[in-house]
């Protein structure tokens, strides 16, 4: 055990705690993520779990995984979790939070889960002012079922079920569910972020911290939308997909707070 | 002994829920069981601190149940036929994830929007697995307001014993009628400390997760086998039924819930005319009391099964007797209730004349 250990390649081993710039938070398990390379889900998982570690609420937080690419979130997030049926996460969260109001409860959902099949559960949980947080991954597509049109698919955007581009006259308009939720009195904090640049990742993480703080104060429903990529189904490299987020998605889904609680 | 009161079926059920130390009720109004939510809204929270919440739909209600039950709470929802149809996805998930909870269906006439009048057309849905996949509910069939109370207490115990949803299959008449009931003493709301419940990761222990998802077929088959073994155990240990006058019986009347009450009266009328009729009344529909039918079959001349549907439980009676006696059926539908006289008339037509 010397300080200047030699590693497998024969060079000095520089893997020392004091050099660490990143460490897996204890709130993430060692299980390898199954997400595609460059996918926003991985980054969103990481910052959410960092926040839970930093706030020291690992033992008092219960998460709900959706049906979607993040269905296995409970394999990665090292906290107690429940896996919901497609769209029902906010109902599960309501059941948990109402019976254990002193615990922190969040749902983690995709756009199909939250804004199509689960619209009623989302809107009514928000409207009742349930003291829960929803992290909403808006990647404009159904990732898990390989690229069908989502409620948030942009006009003209090609998916497997809008092969000629989304025709709003036939297939309706992209649903800005966060804007809708922001109009409800039960919603305390509604904010839109992205994780496609380091600066944006930091802001999204800050928002998550805020949301748990608001939950502690019992202010009501919090929704953090994360405008995301899906390189695999966008049929792009991760970099191209991030460019698409920047140039196409964000203009339609502008970043920033839609509603923020008054803090004394 | 508890208090004796005159109560409506639905209100007695709600009262029993409070007395059983239930932690939460999530539900959506539908006739003929809306009195449950109404009664709880007045009495429950102020007496025991129990959570009572009107959900935006039955889909939501059953999933609120999933969440709270997955956190180890004692929870219940009630509905009637169309609402219970909406709950089937959630029920299948709970059976798959092995979450205990108590459900009640105050059965009305179907299919479709149907009628608000009583019926028993949801036997198949309750007993054979109304949602997707190979699963079973433990199904209790109350035939009186008293059993609405008793089966709430029993239902919670069975649900927790087997980590399985339990269904109370009543009908509109049992829900709406008033009878004398004896209540049981108030049970405290307690932390049941289930090791699987998601109440927050234990400080030095493993995290818990509730799921019904399995990607590896080899492992998922094992899960299915384990579930089937659990249902087998229920069949061995939880069969409940009542019999009347079977010692000298040449014929058996059978039915569940309200149907069995009318059969009892028809049996009495028949005995007055000299027919040796007995009665078998299943209290558990799953597990079904097959053995009593099988034992009686070789000794009798026939069974008349009476239901408020087109003939659902009768299929299980026929399976149970394995052709060793004749099984006839009489049913009314659409919210109609058979009279004892017409049952006896049908019996005479089929077996005597
Ligand atoms: C009741 C039901 N309907 C349909 C499906 C199939 N399904 C699984 S995931 C999914 C879409 C998920 O898309 P999204 O919520 O946007 O999440 P993503 O995979 O993009 O992260 C669908 C339709 C299902 N599992 N259950
Ligand atoms: S399919 Fe899309 S959303 Fe799903 S993991 Fe891959 S990149 Fe991410």
XYZ file of C-alpha atoms and ligand atoms in Angstrom:
651
model
C 0.000 0.000 0.000
C 2.290 2.755 -1.201
C 1.134 6.108 -2.436
C 2.786 5.637 -5.783
C 1.126 2.406 -6.847
C 1.869 1.183 -10.346
C -1.202 0.323 -12.371
C -1.869 -2.409 -14.980
C -0.245 -0.355 -17.750
C 2.957 0.149 -15.804
C 2.330 3.837 -15.120
C 1.808 5.470 -11.774
C -1.746 4.912 -10.558
C -3.412 8.270 -10.184
C -6.723 6.818 -8.931
C -6.720 8.402 -5.499
C -9.643 9.776 -3.540
C -8.186 13.278 -3.508
C -8.082 13.371 -7.329
C -11.728 12.331 -7.703
C -13.829 14.689 -9.792
C -16.855 12.405 -9.881
C -18.088 9.624 -7.709
C -21.195 7.511 -8.020
C -23.582 8.706 -5.308
C -24.570 6.009 -2.806
C -28.134 6.615 -3.950
C -27.327 4.909 -7.266
C -26.801 1.139 -7.265
C -23.855 -0.452 -9.038
C -26.166 -1.903 -11.691
C -25.147 -0.789 -15.183
C -27.725 1.473 -16.812
C -29.416 -0.080 -19.838
C -30.044 3.260 -21.532
C -28.714 3.904 -25.035
C -25.461 5.875 -25.252
C -26.088 9.607 -24.911
C -29.668 9.231 -23.668
C -30.977 11.945 -21.345
C -32.463 9.352 -18.955
C -29.016 8.482 -17.576
C -28.156 12.102 -16.777
C -31.576 12.737 -15.245
C -31.199 9.650 -13.016
C -27.789 10.787 -11.882
C -28.726 14.323 -10.863
C -31.945 13.209 -9.191
C -30.049 10.690 -7.097
C -27.280 13.191 -6.320
C -29.913 15.556 -4.973
C -31.360 12.820 -2.776
C -27.892 12.051 -1.460
C -27.049 15.701 -0.865
C -30.312 16.337 0.969
C -29.729 13.128 2.951
C -33.228 11.817 2.261
C -32.345 8.350 0.928
C -34.213 6.654 3.764
C -37.265 8.871 3.588
C -37.866 9.000 -0.159
C -40.090 6.669 -2.172
C -39.921 6.784 -5.958
C -42.337 5.593 -8.617
C -41.010 4.150 -11.867
C -43.211 4.404 -14.974
C -43.758 2.166 -17.955
C -41.360 3.437 -20.580
C -37.607 3.246 -21.060
C -37.136 4.076 -17.381
C -39.296 1.159 -16.236
C -36.246 -0.322 -14.499
C -35.422 2.878 -12.616
C -35.868 0.829 -9.438
C -32.832 -1.248 -10.373
C -30.667 1.873 -10.463
C -32.084 4.139 -7.797
C -30.961 2.899 -4.409
C -34.146 3.824 -2.574
C -37.502 2.154 -1.949
C -39.541 2.215 -5.154
C -42.736 1.006 -6.772
C -43.254 0.219 -10.440
C -46.559 1.592 -11.736
C -48.787 0.548 -14.604
C -48.447 2.727 -17.717
C -49.587 6.243 -16.795
C -50.622 5.565 -13.199
C -47.548 6.840 -11.364
C -49.235 9.921 -9.899
C -52.063 7.786 -8.500
C -49.560 5.480 -6.771
C -47.690 8.510 -5.476
C -50.952 9.925 -4.120
C -51.664 6.672 -2.271
C -48.196 6.657 -0.733
C -47.964 10.346 0.141
C -51.459 10.524 1.634
C -50.717 7.634 3.961
C -47.143 8.721 4.730
C -47.164 12.517 4.529
C -43.787 12.798 6.240
C -41.993 10.922 3.452
C -40.738 12.401 0.173
C -42.454 10.960 -2.890
C -41.591 11.450 -6.548
C -42.648 9.980 -9.870
C -40.337 9.671 -12.850
C -42.233 9.532 -16.145
C -41.943 9.803 -19.907
C -44.207 11.854 -22.143
C -46.393 8.949 -23.238
C -46.769 7.824 -19.660
C -47.519 11.252 -18.228
C -49.162 13.177 -21.068
C -51.080 10.493 -22.997
C -52.288 7.432 -21.079
C -51.744 9.072 -17.689
C -53.072 12.566 -18.408
C -55.975 12.256 -15.991
C -53.800 11.003 -13.146
C -51.266 13.796 -13.719
C -53.755 16.647 -13.973
C -55.802 15.531 -10.990
C -52.796 14.906 -8.759
C -51.605 18.416 -9.646
C -55.043 19.886 -9.140
C -55.433 18.284 -5.716
C -52.109 19.828 -4.841
C -50.554 16.498 -3.947
C -47.245 17.148 -2.250
C -45.227 15.106 -4.704
C -42.628 15.754 -7.376
C -42.895 14.559 -10.956
C -39.767 14.407 -13.069
C -41.024 14.427 -16.633
C -38.725 13.265 -19.419
C -40.070 14.826 -22.604
C -38.193 13.223 -25.493
C -40.962 13.714 -28.047
C -41.219 10.023 -28.813
C -42.156 6.632 -27.363
C -38.710 5.306 -26.615
C -39.421 1.911 -25.125
C -41.774 0.715 -27.830
C -39.253 1.938 -30.442
C -40.193 5.276 -31.765
C -43.922 5.808 -32.142
C -45.501 9.252 -32.029
C -45.850 10.780 -28.564
C -48.262 13.477 -27.410
C -45.230 15.788 -27.456
C -43.920 14.882 -30.940
C -43.226 18.120 -32.838
C -45.261 19.108 -35.920
C -43.695 17.534 -38.977
C -41.506 15.213 -36.900
C -41.127 11.728 -38.343
C -41.859 8.765 -36.073
C -42.842 5.177 -36.872
C -46.536 6.057 -36.545
C -46.208 9.456 -38.204
C -43.987 8.248 -41.055
C -44.671 11.341 -43.185
C -44.177 13.717 -40.280
C -46.717 14.643 -37.633
C -49.684 16.206 -39.424
C -51.383 18.338 -36.782
C -54.621 18.394 -38.774
C -54.834 14.610 -38.507
C -52.858 13.763 -35.401
C -53.397 16.774 -33.195
C -50.937 19.209 -31.734
C -48.029 18.577 -29.404
C -49.350 18.818 -25.867
C -47.657 21.364 -23.641
C -48.761 19.626 -20.505
C -46.490 21.615 -18.213
C -48.133 24.855 -19.334
C -51.485 23.256 -18.641
C -50.446 22.042 -15.189
C -49.042 25.495 -14.367
C -52.556 26.952 -14.614
C -53.821 24.711 -11.797
C -53.998 26.173 -8.300
C -52.710 22.923 -6.783
C -49.445 23.142 -8.722
C -46.736 24.918 -6.734
C -43.703 24.681 -8.963
C -43.645 23.974 -12.683
C -40.386 24.407 -14.503
C -38.847 23.290 -17.785
C -35.221 22.275 -18.138
C -32.897 20.243 -20.296
C -29.772 18.184 -19.700
C -28.070 18.575 -23.073
C -25.267 20.849 -21.823
C -23.373 20.948 -18.545
C -24.868 24.324 -17.656
C -28.373 22.990 -18.239
C -27.654 19.889 -16.177
C -26.675 22.126 -13.261
C -29.877 24.153 -13.543
C -32.039 21.027 -13.737
C -30.354 19.694 -10.626
C -30.966 22.971 -8.810
C -34.658 22.713 -9.752
C -34.857 19.215 -8.280
C -33.364 20.482 -5.053
C -35.926 23.287 -4.966
C -38.747 20.839 -5.548
C -37.807 18.622 -2.591
C -37.492 21.748 -0.461
C -41.010 22.808 -1.509
C -42.290 19.321 -0.796
C -40.842 19.547 2.688
C -42.769 22.778 3.164
C -45.933 21.132 1.819
C -46.465 23.713 -0.906
C -48.138 21.405 -3.433
C -47.466 19.643 -6.687
C -44.084 20.119 -8.388
C -43.401 19.271 -12.019
C -39.966 19.391 -13.578
C -40.051 18.828 -17.310
C -36.771 17.846 -18.895
C -36.682 18.411 -22.640
C -34.742 15.340 -23.682
C -33.217 13.446 -26.545
C -33.723 9.893 -27.724
C -30.770 9.286 -30.028
C -31.875 5.754 -30.922
C -35.338 6.633 -32.120
C -34.388 10.005 -33.527
C -31.877 7.932 -35.501
C -29.113 10.399 -34.632
C -25.794 10.317 -32.867
C -25.963 11.627 -29.303
C -24.443 14.926 -30.454
C -26.921 15.296 -33.311
C -29.757 14.452 -30.936
C -28.625 17.129 -28.493
C -28.478 19.578 -31.409
C -32.061 18.616 -32.254
C -33.053 19.315 -28.651
C -31.376 22.711 -28.843
C -32.615 23.764 -32.275
C -36.025 22.113 -32.596
C -37.385 20.990 -29.223
C -36.454 23.934 -27.003
C -37.956 26.573 -29.338
C -41.260 24.694 -29.034
C -40.807 23.902 -25.331
C -38.980 26.983 -23.995
C -36.916 26.471 -20.854
C -37.573 28.289 -17.614
C -40.022 28.509 -14.742
C -43.712 28.366 -15.622
C -44.740 28.732 -12.014
C -42.775 29.266 -8.848
C -43.967 29.496 -5.267
C -43.657 32.798 -3.442
C -40.908 32.326 -0.900
C -40.929 34.592 2.073
C -69.716 -8.900 22.122
C -69.985 -5.833 19.973
C -72.844 -3.414 19.479
C -76.058 -4.523 17.754
C -77.405 -2.051 15.217
C -79.826 -1.790 12.328
C -77.720 -0.859 9.320
C -77.725 -0.684 5.560
C -75.307 -3.139 3.898
C -73.066 -0.513 2.337
C -72.882 1.506 5.545
C -72.147 -1.580 7.598
C -69.315 -2.376 5.215
C -67.940 1.149 5.617
C -68.277 0.943 9.404
C -66.448 -2.386 9.421
C -63.635 -0.804 7.433
C -63.177 1.863 10.120
C -63.394 -0.749 12.900
C -60.815 -2.963 11.172
C -58.208 -0.210 11.530
C -58.143 0.479 7.817
C -55.562 3.149 6.919
C -57.046 4.475 3.709
C -59.954 4.286 1.299
C -59.794 5.551 -2.277
C -62.935 5.322 -4.374
C -65.194 6.772 -7.012
C -68.985 7.084 -6.704
C -71.220 4.563 -8.459
C -74.669 3.217 -7.640
C -75.463 0.976 -5.792
C -72.495 1.467 -3.452
C -71.937 5.233 -3.178
C -73.000 5.126 0.480
C -69.615 3.606 1.319
C -67.659 6.733 0.383
C -70.390 8.983 1.794
C -70.378 7.188 5.149
C -66.589 7.206 5.365
C -66.440 10.892 4.446
C -68.517 11.682 7.528
C -67.128 9.243 10.071
C -63.722 7.788 9.206
C -61.097 10.515 9.405
C -62.352 12.081 12.578
C -62.569 8.737 14.357
C -59.340 7.007 13.386
C -57.415 9.435 11.187
C -58.046 7.114 8.252
C -57.392 8.708 4.842
C -60.526 9.004 2.677
C -60.137 10.351 -0.834
C -62.478 10.553 -3.796
C -60.389 9.707 -6.848
C -60.938 11.021 -10.389
C -61.817 7.553 -11.653
C -61.763 3.897 -10.666
C -58.533 3.593 -12.638
C -56.961 6.109 -10.297
C -58.618 4.703 -7.191
C -57.180 1.220 -7.697
C -53.736 2.675 -8.351
C -53.881 4.807 -5.215
C -54.689 1.544 -3.460
C -51.652 -0.032 -5.141
C -49.382 2.757 -3.866
C -50.653 2.796 -0.303
C -50.885 -0.997 -0.030
C -47.376 -1.284 -1.460
C -46.292 0.925 1.421
C -47.768 -1.691 3.773
C -50.969 0.147 4.613
C -54.331 -1.577 5.213
C -56.446 -0.210 2.362
C -59.721 -0.834 0.620
C -61.734 0.344 -2.348
C -65.298 -0.432 -3.342
C -67.192 -0.065 -6.580
C -69.872 -1.618 -8.723
C -69.600 -3.546 -11.964
C -68.597 -0.880 -14.574
C -66.138 0.613 -12.094
C -64.689 -2.785 -11.250
C -64.134 -3.390 -14.967
C -61.989 -0.256 -15.020
C -59.956 -1.561 -12.086
C -58.943 -4.824 -13.712
C -55.536 -3.622 -14.918
C -54.630 -2.486 -11.418
C -55.937 -5.683 -9.850
C -53.777 -7.782 -12.162
C -50.734 -5.662 -11.274
C -51.437 -6.100 -7.570
C -51.865 -9.837 -7.902
C -48.582 -9.925 -9.849
C -46.714 -7.733 -7.376
C -48.338 -9.622 -4.463
C -49.835 -6.619 -2.728
C -52.547 -7.252 -0.143
C -55.719 -5.181 -0.342
C -59.447 -5.514 0.045
C -61.881 -4.782 -2.786
C -65.645 -4.932 -2.905
C -67.916 -5.169 -5.913
C -71.540 -4.365 -5.136
C -72.627 -6.087 -8.308
C -75.221 -4.463 -10.585
C -76.704 -5.698 -13.851
C -74.610 -5.704 -17.042
C -73.238 -5.877 -19.654
C -72.392 -2.272 -20.418
C -73.876 0.497 -18.358
C -76.636 -2.007 -17.681
C -78.787 -1.278 -14.670
C -78.324 -0.111 -11.120
C -80.457 -3.038 -9.947
C -78.770 -6.013 -8.254
C -77.216 -8.845 -10.238
C -74.538 -11.522 -9.985
C -73.128 -11.307 -13.482
C -69.585 -10.551 -12.273
C -68.932 -14.050 -10.912
C -66.670 -14.974 -13.822
C -64.831 -11.649 -13.633
C -64.175 -12.064 -9.904
C -63.455 -15.762 -9.741
C -61.708 -16.589 -13.013
C -59.345 -13.575 -13.118
C -60.968 -10.499 -14.677
C -57.685 -8.894 -15.679
C -54.793 -10.266 -17.725
C -52.552 -13.158 -16.756
C -52.814 -16.243 -14.559
C -53.900 -14.953 -11.210
C -56.623 -15.498 -8.648
C -58.375 -13.309 -6.162
C -59.652 -14.736 -2.953
C -63.382 -14.097 -3.360
C -65.836 -13.844 -0.465
C -69.585 -13.741 -1.102
C -71.604 -12.141 1.728
C -75.298 -13.067 1.904
C -76.310 -10.711 4.704
C -75.472 -7.334 6.163
C -73.762 -9.243 8.987
C -71.432 -10.918 6.520
C -70.649 -7.527 4.936
C -69.144 -6.712 8.338
C -67.572 -10.084 9.103
C -65.984 -10.435 5.672
C -64.307 -7.027 5.871
C -62.457 -8.181 8.980
C -61.738 -11.609 7.519
C -60.875 -10.140 4.111
C -58.094 -7.929 5.457
C -56.643 -10.857 7.407
C -56.665 -13.155 4.382
C -55.221 -10.463 2.095
C -52.306 -9.929 4.470
C -51.823 -13.648 5.122
C -51.491 -14.408 1.402
C -50.176 -11.042 0.133
C -53.013 -11.095 -2.363
C -55.998 -8.915 -3.244
C -59.253 -10.170 -1.738
C -62.591 -9.428 -3.417
C -65.869 -9.140 -1.594
C -68.487 -9.961 -4.236
C -71.789 -8.627 -2.944
C -74.746 -7.460 -4.967
C -76.910 -4.363 -5.055
C -79.519 -5.887 -2.775
C -77.081 -6.839 -0.011
C -75.593 -3.339 -0.288
C -78.936 -1.586 -0.070
C -80.930 -3.627 2.442
C -81.112 -2.937 6.161
C -80.645 -5.671 8.740
C -79.560 -6.170 12.291
C -75.779 -6.407 12.621
C -73.362 -7.029 15.384
C -70.182 -5.029 15.085
C -66.739 -6.039 16.295
C -64.634 -3.861 18.606
C -62.472 -1.102 17.163
C -59.048 -2.365 16.062
C -56.189 0.072 16.195
C -54.463 1.371 13.107
C -51.003 -0.075 13.482
C -47.745 -0.176 11.546
C -47.761 -3.749 10.251
C -44.013 -3.607 9.537
C -44.133 -5.789 6.433
C -40.539 -6.383 5.356
C -41.467 -5.832 1.697
C -43.313 -2.527 2.180
C -41.806 0.609 0.607
C -41.715 2.894 3.602
C -38.220 4.247 2.907
C -35.003 2.269 2.546
C -33.800 0.868 5.878
C -30.619 2.602 6.994
C -28.418 -0.454 6.858
C -30.676 -2.714 4.823
C -31.482 -3.370 1.204
C -33.880 -1.136 -0.697
C -37.338 -2.577 -1.400
C -39.151 -2.391 -4.689
C -42.647 -3.416 -5.662
C -42.965 -4.657 -9.230
C -44.760 -7.161 -11.416
C -42.217 -6.869 -14.240
C -39.935 -9.778 -15.096
C -37.820 -9.846 -18.235
C -36.292 -13.290 -17.970
C -38.775 -15.986 -18.927
C -37.034 -18.727 -16.949
C -37.310 -16.664 -13.785
C -40.787 -15.390 -14.543
C -42.065 -18.921 -14.983
C -40.775 -19.639 -11.488
C -42.662 -16.597 -10.181
C -45.811 -17.885 -11.857
C -45.333 -21.337 -10.365
C -44.940 -19.804 -6.931
C -48.145 -17.817 -7.412
C -49.997 -20.961 -8.462
C -48.727 -22.754 -5.359
C -50.122 -19.909 -3.280
C -53.534 -20.249 -4.949
C -53.366 -24.008 -4.304
C -52.722 -23.339 -0.646
C -55.782 -21.090 -0.563
C -57.776 -23.970 -2.049
C -56.524 -26.264 0.683
C -56.984 -23.903 3.609
C -59.550 -21.231 2.937
C -62.678 -22.956 1.644
C -65.759 -21.698 3.468
C -69.385 -22.688 2.965
C -72.595 -23.339 4.855
C -75.082 -26.177 4.526
C -78.661 -26.617 5.714
C -80.739 -29.814 5.791
C -78.209 -31.873 3.850
C -78.416 -34.959 6.126
C -81.553 -36.420 4.567
C -81.514 -34.380 1.352
C -82.462 -35.949 -1.962
C -82.055 -32.628 -3.768
C -79.730 -29.683 -3.222
C -80.442 -26.064 -3.899
C -77.341 -23.931 -4.263
C -76.473 -20.311 -4.877
C -74.367 -17.502 -3.406
C -75.206 -14.142 -1.868
C -78.774 -13.055 -2.364
C -79.472 -16.060 -4.600
C -78.795 -18.404 -1.676
C -81.223 -16.530 0.581
C -84.037 -16.974 -1.874
C -83.050 -20.614 -2.274
C -83.374 -21.041 1.491
C -86.972 -19.864 1.353
C -87.682 -22.040 -1.702
C -86.202 -24.996 0.175
C -88.571 -24.345 3.082
C -91.571 -24.185 0.743
C -90.416 -27.420 -0.888
C -89.994 -29.192 2.462
C -93.575 -28.190 3.339
C -94.645 -30.022 0.195
C -92.621 -33.086 1.241
C -89.541 -32.706 -0.974
C -86.301 -33.487 0.820
C -84.290 -30.438 -0.206
C -81.019 -29.240 1.321
C -78.959 -26.115 0.727
C -75.293 -25.503 0.011
C -74.111 -21.923 0.153
C -70.500 -21.124 -0.782
C -69.049 -18.267 1.254
C -65.795 -18.394 -0.688
C -66.234 -18.434 -4.472
C -62.501 -18.806 -4.900
C -61.496 -21.164 -3.451
C -64.673 -22.925 -4.531
C -66.066 -25.537 -2.101
C -65.826 -28.366 -4.633
C -65.618 -31.157 -2.094
C -69.008 -30.699 -0.529
C -70.683 -30.985 -3.945
C -68.544 -34.000 -4.816
C -69.446 -35.720 -1.530
C -73.159 -35.093 -1.922
C -73.386 -35.917 -5.633
C -73.607 -39.746 -5.466
C -76.169 -39.597 -2.639
C -78.705 -37.242 -4.212
C -81.034 -37.027 -7.194
C -80.009 -33.599 -8.383
C -78.863 -30.028 -7.784
C -80.680 -26.841 -8.691
C -78.297 -23.883 -8.950
C -79.956 -20.451 -8.721
C -78.148 -17.259 -9.670
C -78.896 -13.705 -10.772
C -77.097 -14.229 -14.063
C -77.174 -16.558 -17.076
C -75.390 -19.380 -15.249
C -71.857 -18.764 -14.061
C -71.211 -20.513 -10.738
C -73.142 -23.476 -12.122
C -70.119 -24.264 -14.300
C -68.045 -24.784 -11.166
C -70.784 -26.889 -9.585
C -70.836 -29.108 -12.692
C -67.045 -29.446 -12.609
C -67.262 -30.397 -8.929
C -69.846 -33.187 -9.318
C -68.069 -34.726 -12.327
C -71.326 -35.922 -13.852
C -72.330 -37.919 -10.752
C -75.622 -36.088 -10.392
C -77.900 -33.931 -12.514
C -77.292 -30.184 -12.260
C -80.053 -27.823 -13.391
C -79.922 -24.054 -13.446
C -82.403 -21.257 -12.864
C -81.425 -17.619 -13.326
C -82.878 -14.173 -13.713
C -80.971 -11.291 -15.275
C -81.061 -7.566 -15.908
C -81.704 -6.702 -12.260
C -84.602 -9.170 -11.826
C -84.739 -11.274 -8.669
C -86.343 -14.716 -8.671
C -89.136 -15.417 -6.174
C -89.014 -18.555 -3.990
C -92.211 -19.765 -5.688
C -90.787 -19.588 -9.179
C -87.651 -21.404 -8.025
C -89.742 -24.197 -6.544
C -91.853 -24.269 -9.673
C -88.752 -24.655 -11.813
C -87.498 -27.386 -9.496
C -90.741 -29.345 -9.815
C -90.702 -28.988 -13.592
C -87.131 -30.265 -13.869
C -87.019 -32.925 -11.164
C -90.513 -34.002 -10.127
C -92.870 -33.881 -13.104
C -51.598 -0.200 -20.855
C -50.386 -0.196 -21.674
N -50.444 0.264 -22.946
C -49.331 0.256 -23.715
C -48.150 -0.194 -23.241
C -46.933 -0.215 -24.152
N -45.966 0.828 -23.869
C -44.911 0.604 -23.091
S -43.906 1.938 -22.926
C -44.900 2.859 -23.932
C -44.539 4.266 -24.278
C -43.530 4.884 -23.409
O -43.146 6.126 -23.887
P -42.781 7.314 -22.929
O -43.720 7.388 -21.805
O -42.678 8.538 -23.772
O -41.377 6.924 -22.302
P -39.945 6.666 -23.000
O -39.885 5.216 -23.297
O -39.856 7.524 -24.219
O -38.969 7.051 -21.948
C -45.975 2.109 -24.382
C -47.000 2.639 -25.299
C -48.137 -0.689 -21.909
N -47.022 -1.189 -21.354
N -49.249 -0.663 -21.168
S -34.781 4.345 -26.699
Fe -34.462 6.534 -26.492
S -35.305 7.098 -24.477
Fe -35.017 4.881 -24.527
S -32.992 4.523 -23.649
Fe -32.744 4.621 -25.865
S -32.263 6.745 -26.292
Fe -33.113 6.672 -24.239
